[in-house]
């Protein structure tokens, strides 16, 4: 069962999402984390820290879990 992450805004960037979901401790770790781990958004691999995530998007991070963005 995917973990739900609630948004208070229209969208969130992938880098911000990683911090919000407690995958990383600081926003500065995002670039390193994205270069070292496979991340799939809606089934497609994407490593762009600025990728906009919106309600309904599904994020899979190998070794960390699955997340669903909700509003």
CSV table of N, CA and C in Angstrom, one decimal:
chain,number,residue,atom,x,y,z
A,1,UNK,N,0.8,-1.2,0.0
A,1,UNK,CA,0.0,0.0,0.0
A,1,UNK,C,0.9,1.2,0.0
A,2,UNK,N,0.7,2.1,-1.0
A,2,UNK,CA,1.6,3.3,-1.1
A,2,UNK,C,1.3,4.3,0.1
A,3,UNK,N,2.3,5.0,0.5
A,3,UNK,CA,2.1,6.0,1.5
A,3,UNK,C,1.6,7.3,0.9
A,4,UNK,N,0.7,7.9,1.5
A,4,UNK,CA,0.1,9.1,1.0
A,4,UNK,C,0.8,10.4,1.5
A,5,UNK,N,1.1,11.3,0.6
A,5,UNK,CA,1.7,12.6,0.9
A,5,UNK,C,0.8,13.7,0.5
A,6,UNK,N,0.3,14.5,1.4
A,6,UNK,CA,-0.7,15.5,1.2
A,6,UNK,C,0.0,16.8,0.8
A,7,UNK,N,-0.5,17.4,-0.3
A,7,UNK,CA,0.0,18.7,-0.7
A,7,UNK,C,-1.0,19.9,-0.3
A,8,UNK,N,-0.4,21.0,0.1
A,8,UNK,CA,-1.2,22.2,0.4
A,8,UNK,C,-1.1,23.2,-0.7
A,9,UNK,N,-0.4,22.9,-1.8
A,9,UNK,CA,-0.2,23.7,-2.9
A,9,UNK,C,-0.6,23.0,-4.2
A,10,UNK,N,-0.6,23.7,-5.3
A,10,UNK,CA,-0.9,23.1,-6.6
A,10,UNK,C,0.1,22.0,-7.0
A,11,UNK,N,1.4,22.2,-6.7
A,11,UNK,CA,2.4,21.2,-7.1
A,11,UNK,C,3.6,21.3,-6.1
A,12,UNK,N,4.5,20.4,-6.2
A,12,UNK,CA,5.7,20.4,-5.4
A,12,UNK,C,6.8,19.8,-6.3
A,13,UNK,N,8.0,20.3,-6.2
A,13,UNK,CA,9.1,19.7,-7.0
A,13,UNK,C,9.6,18.4,-6.4
A,14,UNK,N,10.2,17.6,-7.2
A,14,UNK,CA,10.7,16.3,-6.7
A,14,UNK,C,11.7,16.5,-5.5
A,15,UNK,N,12.5,17.5,-5.6
A,15,UNK,CA,13.5,17.8,-4.5
A,15,UNK,C,12.8,18.1,-3.2
A,16,UNK,N,11.7,18.9,-3.3
A,16,UNK,CA,11.0,19.3,-2.1
A,16,UNK,C,10.2,18.1,-1.6
A,17,UNK,N,9.7,17.3,-2.5
A,17,UNK,CA,8.9,16.1,-2.1
A,17,UNK,C,9.8,15.1,-1.3
A,18,UNK,N,11.1,14.9,-1.7
A,18,UNK,CA,11.9,14.0,-1.0
A,18,UNK,C,12.1,14.4,0.5
A,19,UNK,N,12.2,15.7,0.7
A,19,UNK,CA,12.3,16.2,2.1
A,19,UNK,C,10.9,16.0,2.8
A,20,UNK,N,9.8,16.4,2.2
A,20,UNK,CA,8.5,16.3,2.8
A,20,UNK,C,8.2,14.9,3.2
A,21,UNK,N,8.6,13.9,2.3
A,21,UNK,CA,8.3,12.5,2.6
A,21,UNK,C,9.4,11.9,3.5
A,22,UNK,N,10.3,12.7,4.1
A,22,UNK,CA,11.3,12.2,5.0
A,22,UNK,C,12.2,11.1,4.4
A,23,UNK,N,12.5,11.3,3.1
A,23,UNK,CA,13.4,10.4,2.4
A,23,UNK,C,14.8,11.0,2.6
A,24,UNK,N,14.9,12.3,2.6
A,24,UNK,CA,16.2,13.0,2.9
A,24,UNK,C,16.0,14.0,4.1
A,25,UNK,N,17.1,14.4,4.7
A,25,UNK,CA,16.9,15.3,5.9
A,25,UNK,C,16.9,16.7,5.5
A,26,UNK,N,17.7,17.1,4.4
A,26,UNK,CA,17.8,18.5,4.0
A,26,UNK,C,17.6,18.6,2.5
A,27,UNK,N,17.1,19.8,2.1
A,27,UNK,CA,16.9,20.0,0.6
A,27,UNK,C,18.3,19.9,-0.1
A,28,UNK,N,19.4,20.2,0.5
A,28,UNK,CA,20.7,20.2,-0.1
A,28,UNK,C,21.1,18.8,-0.5
A,29,UNK,N,20.5,17.8,0.1
A,29,UNK,CA,20.8,16.4,-0.2
A,29,UNK,C,20.1,15.9,-1.5
A,30,UNK,N,19.2,16.6,-2.0
A,30,UNK,CA,18.3,16.2,-3.1
A,30,UNK,C,19.2,15.8,-4.4
A,31,UNK,N,20.1,16.7,-4.8
A,31,UNK,CA,20.9,16.5,-6.0
A,31,UNK,C,21.7,15.2,-5.8
A,32,UNK,N,22.3,15.0,-4.7
A,32,UNK,CA,23.1,13.8,-4.5
A,32,UNK,C,22.2,12.5,-4.5
A,33,UNK,N,21.1,12.6,-3.8
A,33,UNK,CA,20.1,11.5,-3.7
A,33,UNK,C,19.6,11.1,-5.1
A,34,UNK,N,19.3,12.1,-5.9
A,34,UNK,CA,18.7,11.8,-7.2
A,34,UNK,C,19.8,11.1,-8.1
A,35,UNK,N,21.1,11.5,-7.9
A,35,UNK,CA,22.1,10.9,-8.7
A,35,UNK,C,22.4,9.4,-8.3
A,36,UNK,N,22.1,9.1,-7.1
A,36,UNK,CA,22.4,7.8,-6.6
A,36,UNK,C,21.3,6.7,-6.5
A,37,UNK,N,20.1,7.2,-6.7
A,37,UNK,CA,18.9,6.3,-6.6
A,37,UNK,C,18.0,6.3,-7.8
A,38,UNK,N,17.4,5.2,-8.1
A,38,UNK,CA,16.4,5.2,-9.2
A,38,UNK,C,15.0,5.6,-8.7
A,39,UNK,N,14.5,6.6,-9.3
A,39,UNK,CA,13.2,7.1,-9.0
A,39,UNK,C,12.2,7.1,-10.2
A,40,UNK,N,11.1,6.5,-10.0
A,40,UNK,CA,10.1,6.4,-11.0
A,40,UNK,C,8.8,7.2,-10.6
A,41,UNK,N,8.4,8.1,-11.6
A,41,UNK,CA,7.2,8.9,-11.4
A,41,UNK,C,6.2,8.4,-12.4
A,42,UNK,N,5.1,7.9,-12.0
A,42,UNK,CA,4.0,7.4,-12.8
A,42,UNK,C,4.6,6.3,-13.8
A,43,UNK,N,5.6,5.5,-13.3
A,43,UNK,CA,6.1,4.4,-14.1
A,43,UNK,C,7.3,4.8,-15.0
A,44,UNK,N,7.6,6.1,-15.1
A,44,UNK,CA,8.8,6.6,-15.9
A,44,UNK,C,9.9,7.0,-15.0
A,45,UNK,N,11.1,6.6,-15.3
A,45,UNK,CA,12.3,7.1,-14.5
A,45,UNK,C,12.5,8.5,-14.7
A,46,UNK,N,12.8,9.3,-13.7
A,46,UNK,CA,13.0,10.7,-13.7
A,46,UNK,C,13.9,11.1,-12.6
A,47,UNK,N,15.0,11.8,-12.9
A,47,UNK,CA,15.9,12.2,-11.8
A,47,UNK,C,16.0,13.7,-11.7
A,48,UNK,N,15.1,14.4,-12.3
A,48,UNK,CA,15.1,15.9,-12.3
A,48,UNK,C,14.6,16.5,-11.0
A,49,UNK,N,15.4,17.2,-10.3
A,49,UNK,CA,15.0,17.7,-9.0
A,49,UNK,C,13.9,18.7,-9.1
A,50,UNK,N,13.8,19.4,-10.2
A,50,UNK,CA,12.7,20.4,-10.4
A,50,UNK,C,11.4,19.8,-11.0
A,51,UNK,N,11.4,18.5,-11.2
A,51,UNK,CA,10.1,17.9,-11.8
A,51,UNK,C,8.9,18.2,-10.9
A,52,UNK,N,7.9,18.8,-11.5
A,52,UNK,CA,6.7,19.1,-10.7
A,52,UNK,C,5.8,17.9,-10.5
A,53,UNK,N,5.5,17.7,-9.3
A,53,UNK,CA,4.5,16.6,-8.9
A,53,UNK,C,3.2,17.2,-8.5
A,54,UNK,N,2.1,16.6,-9.0
A,54,UNK,CA,0.8,17.1,-8.7
A,54,UNK,C,0.0,16.0,-8.1
A,55,UNK,N,-1.2,16.3,-7.5
A,55,UNK,CA,-2.1,15.3,-6.9
A,55,UNK,C,-2.4,14.2,-8.0
A,56,UNK,N,-2.3,13.0,-7.5
A,56,UNK,CA,-2.5,11.8,-8.4
A,56,UNK,C,-1.2,11.2,-8.8
A,57,UNK,N,-0.1,11.9,-8.8
A,57,UNK,CA,1.2,11.3,-9.2
A,57,UNK,C,1.6,10.2,-8.2
A,58,UNK,N,2.3,9.2,-8.8
A,58,UNK,CA,2.8,8.1,-8.0
A,58,UNK,C,4.3,8.1,-8.1
A,59,UNK,N,5.0,8.0,-7.0
A,59,UNK,CA,6.4,8.1,-6.9
A,59,UNK,C,6.9,6.8,-6.3
A,60,UNK,N,7.8,6.1,-7.0
A,60,UNK,CA,8.4,4.9,-6.5
A,60,UNK,C,9.9,5.1,-6.3
A,61,UNK,N,10.5,4.8,-5.1
A,61,UNK,CA,11.9,4.9,-4.9
A,61,UNK,C,12.4,3.6,-4.4
A,62,UNK,N,13.3,3.0,-5.2
A,62,UNK,CA,13.8,1.7,-4.9
A,62,UNK,C,14.4,1.7,-3.5
A,63,UNK,N,14.0,0.8,-2.6
A,63,UNK,CA,14.6,0.7,-1.3
A,63,UNK,C,13.9,1.6,-0.3
A,64,UNK,N,13.1,2.5,-0.7
A,64,UNK,CA,12.4,3.4,0.2
A,64,UNK,C,10.9,3.3,0.2
A,65,UNK,N,10.3,3.0,-0.9
A,65,UNK,CA,8.9,2.8,-0.9
A,65,UNK,C,8.1,3.4,-2.0
A,66,UNK,N,6.8,3.4,-1.9
A,66,UNK,CA,5.9,4.0,-2.9
A,66,UNK,C,5.1,5.1,-2.2
A,67,UNK,N,4.9,6.1,-3.0
A,67,UNK,CA,4.1,7.3,-2.5
A,67,UNK,C,3.1,7.7,-3.5
A,68,UNK,N,2.0,8.3,-3.0
A,68,UNK,CA,0.9,8.8,-3.8
A,68,UNK,C,0.7,10.3,-3.3
A,69,UNK,N,0.7,11.2,-4.3
A,69,UNK,CA,0.5,12.6,-4.0
A,69,UNK,C,-1.0,12.8,-3.9
A,70,UNK,N,-1.5,13.4,-2.8
A,70,UNK,CA,-2.9,13.7,-2.7
A,70,UNK,C,-3.1,15.2,-2.4
A,71,UNK,N,-4.3,15.7,-2.6
A,71,UNK,CA,-4.5,17.1,-2.2
A,71,UNK,C,-5.5,17.3,-1.1
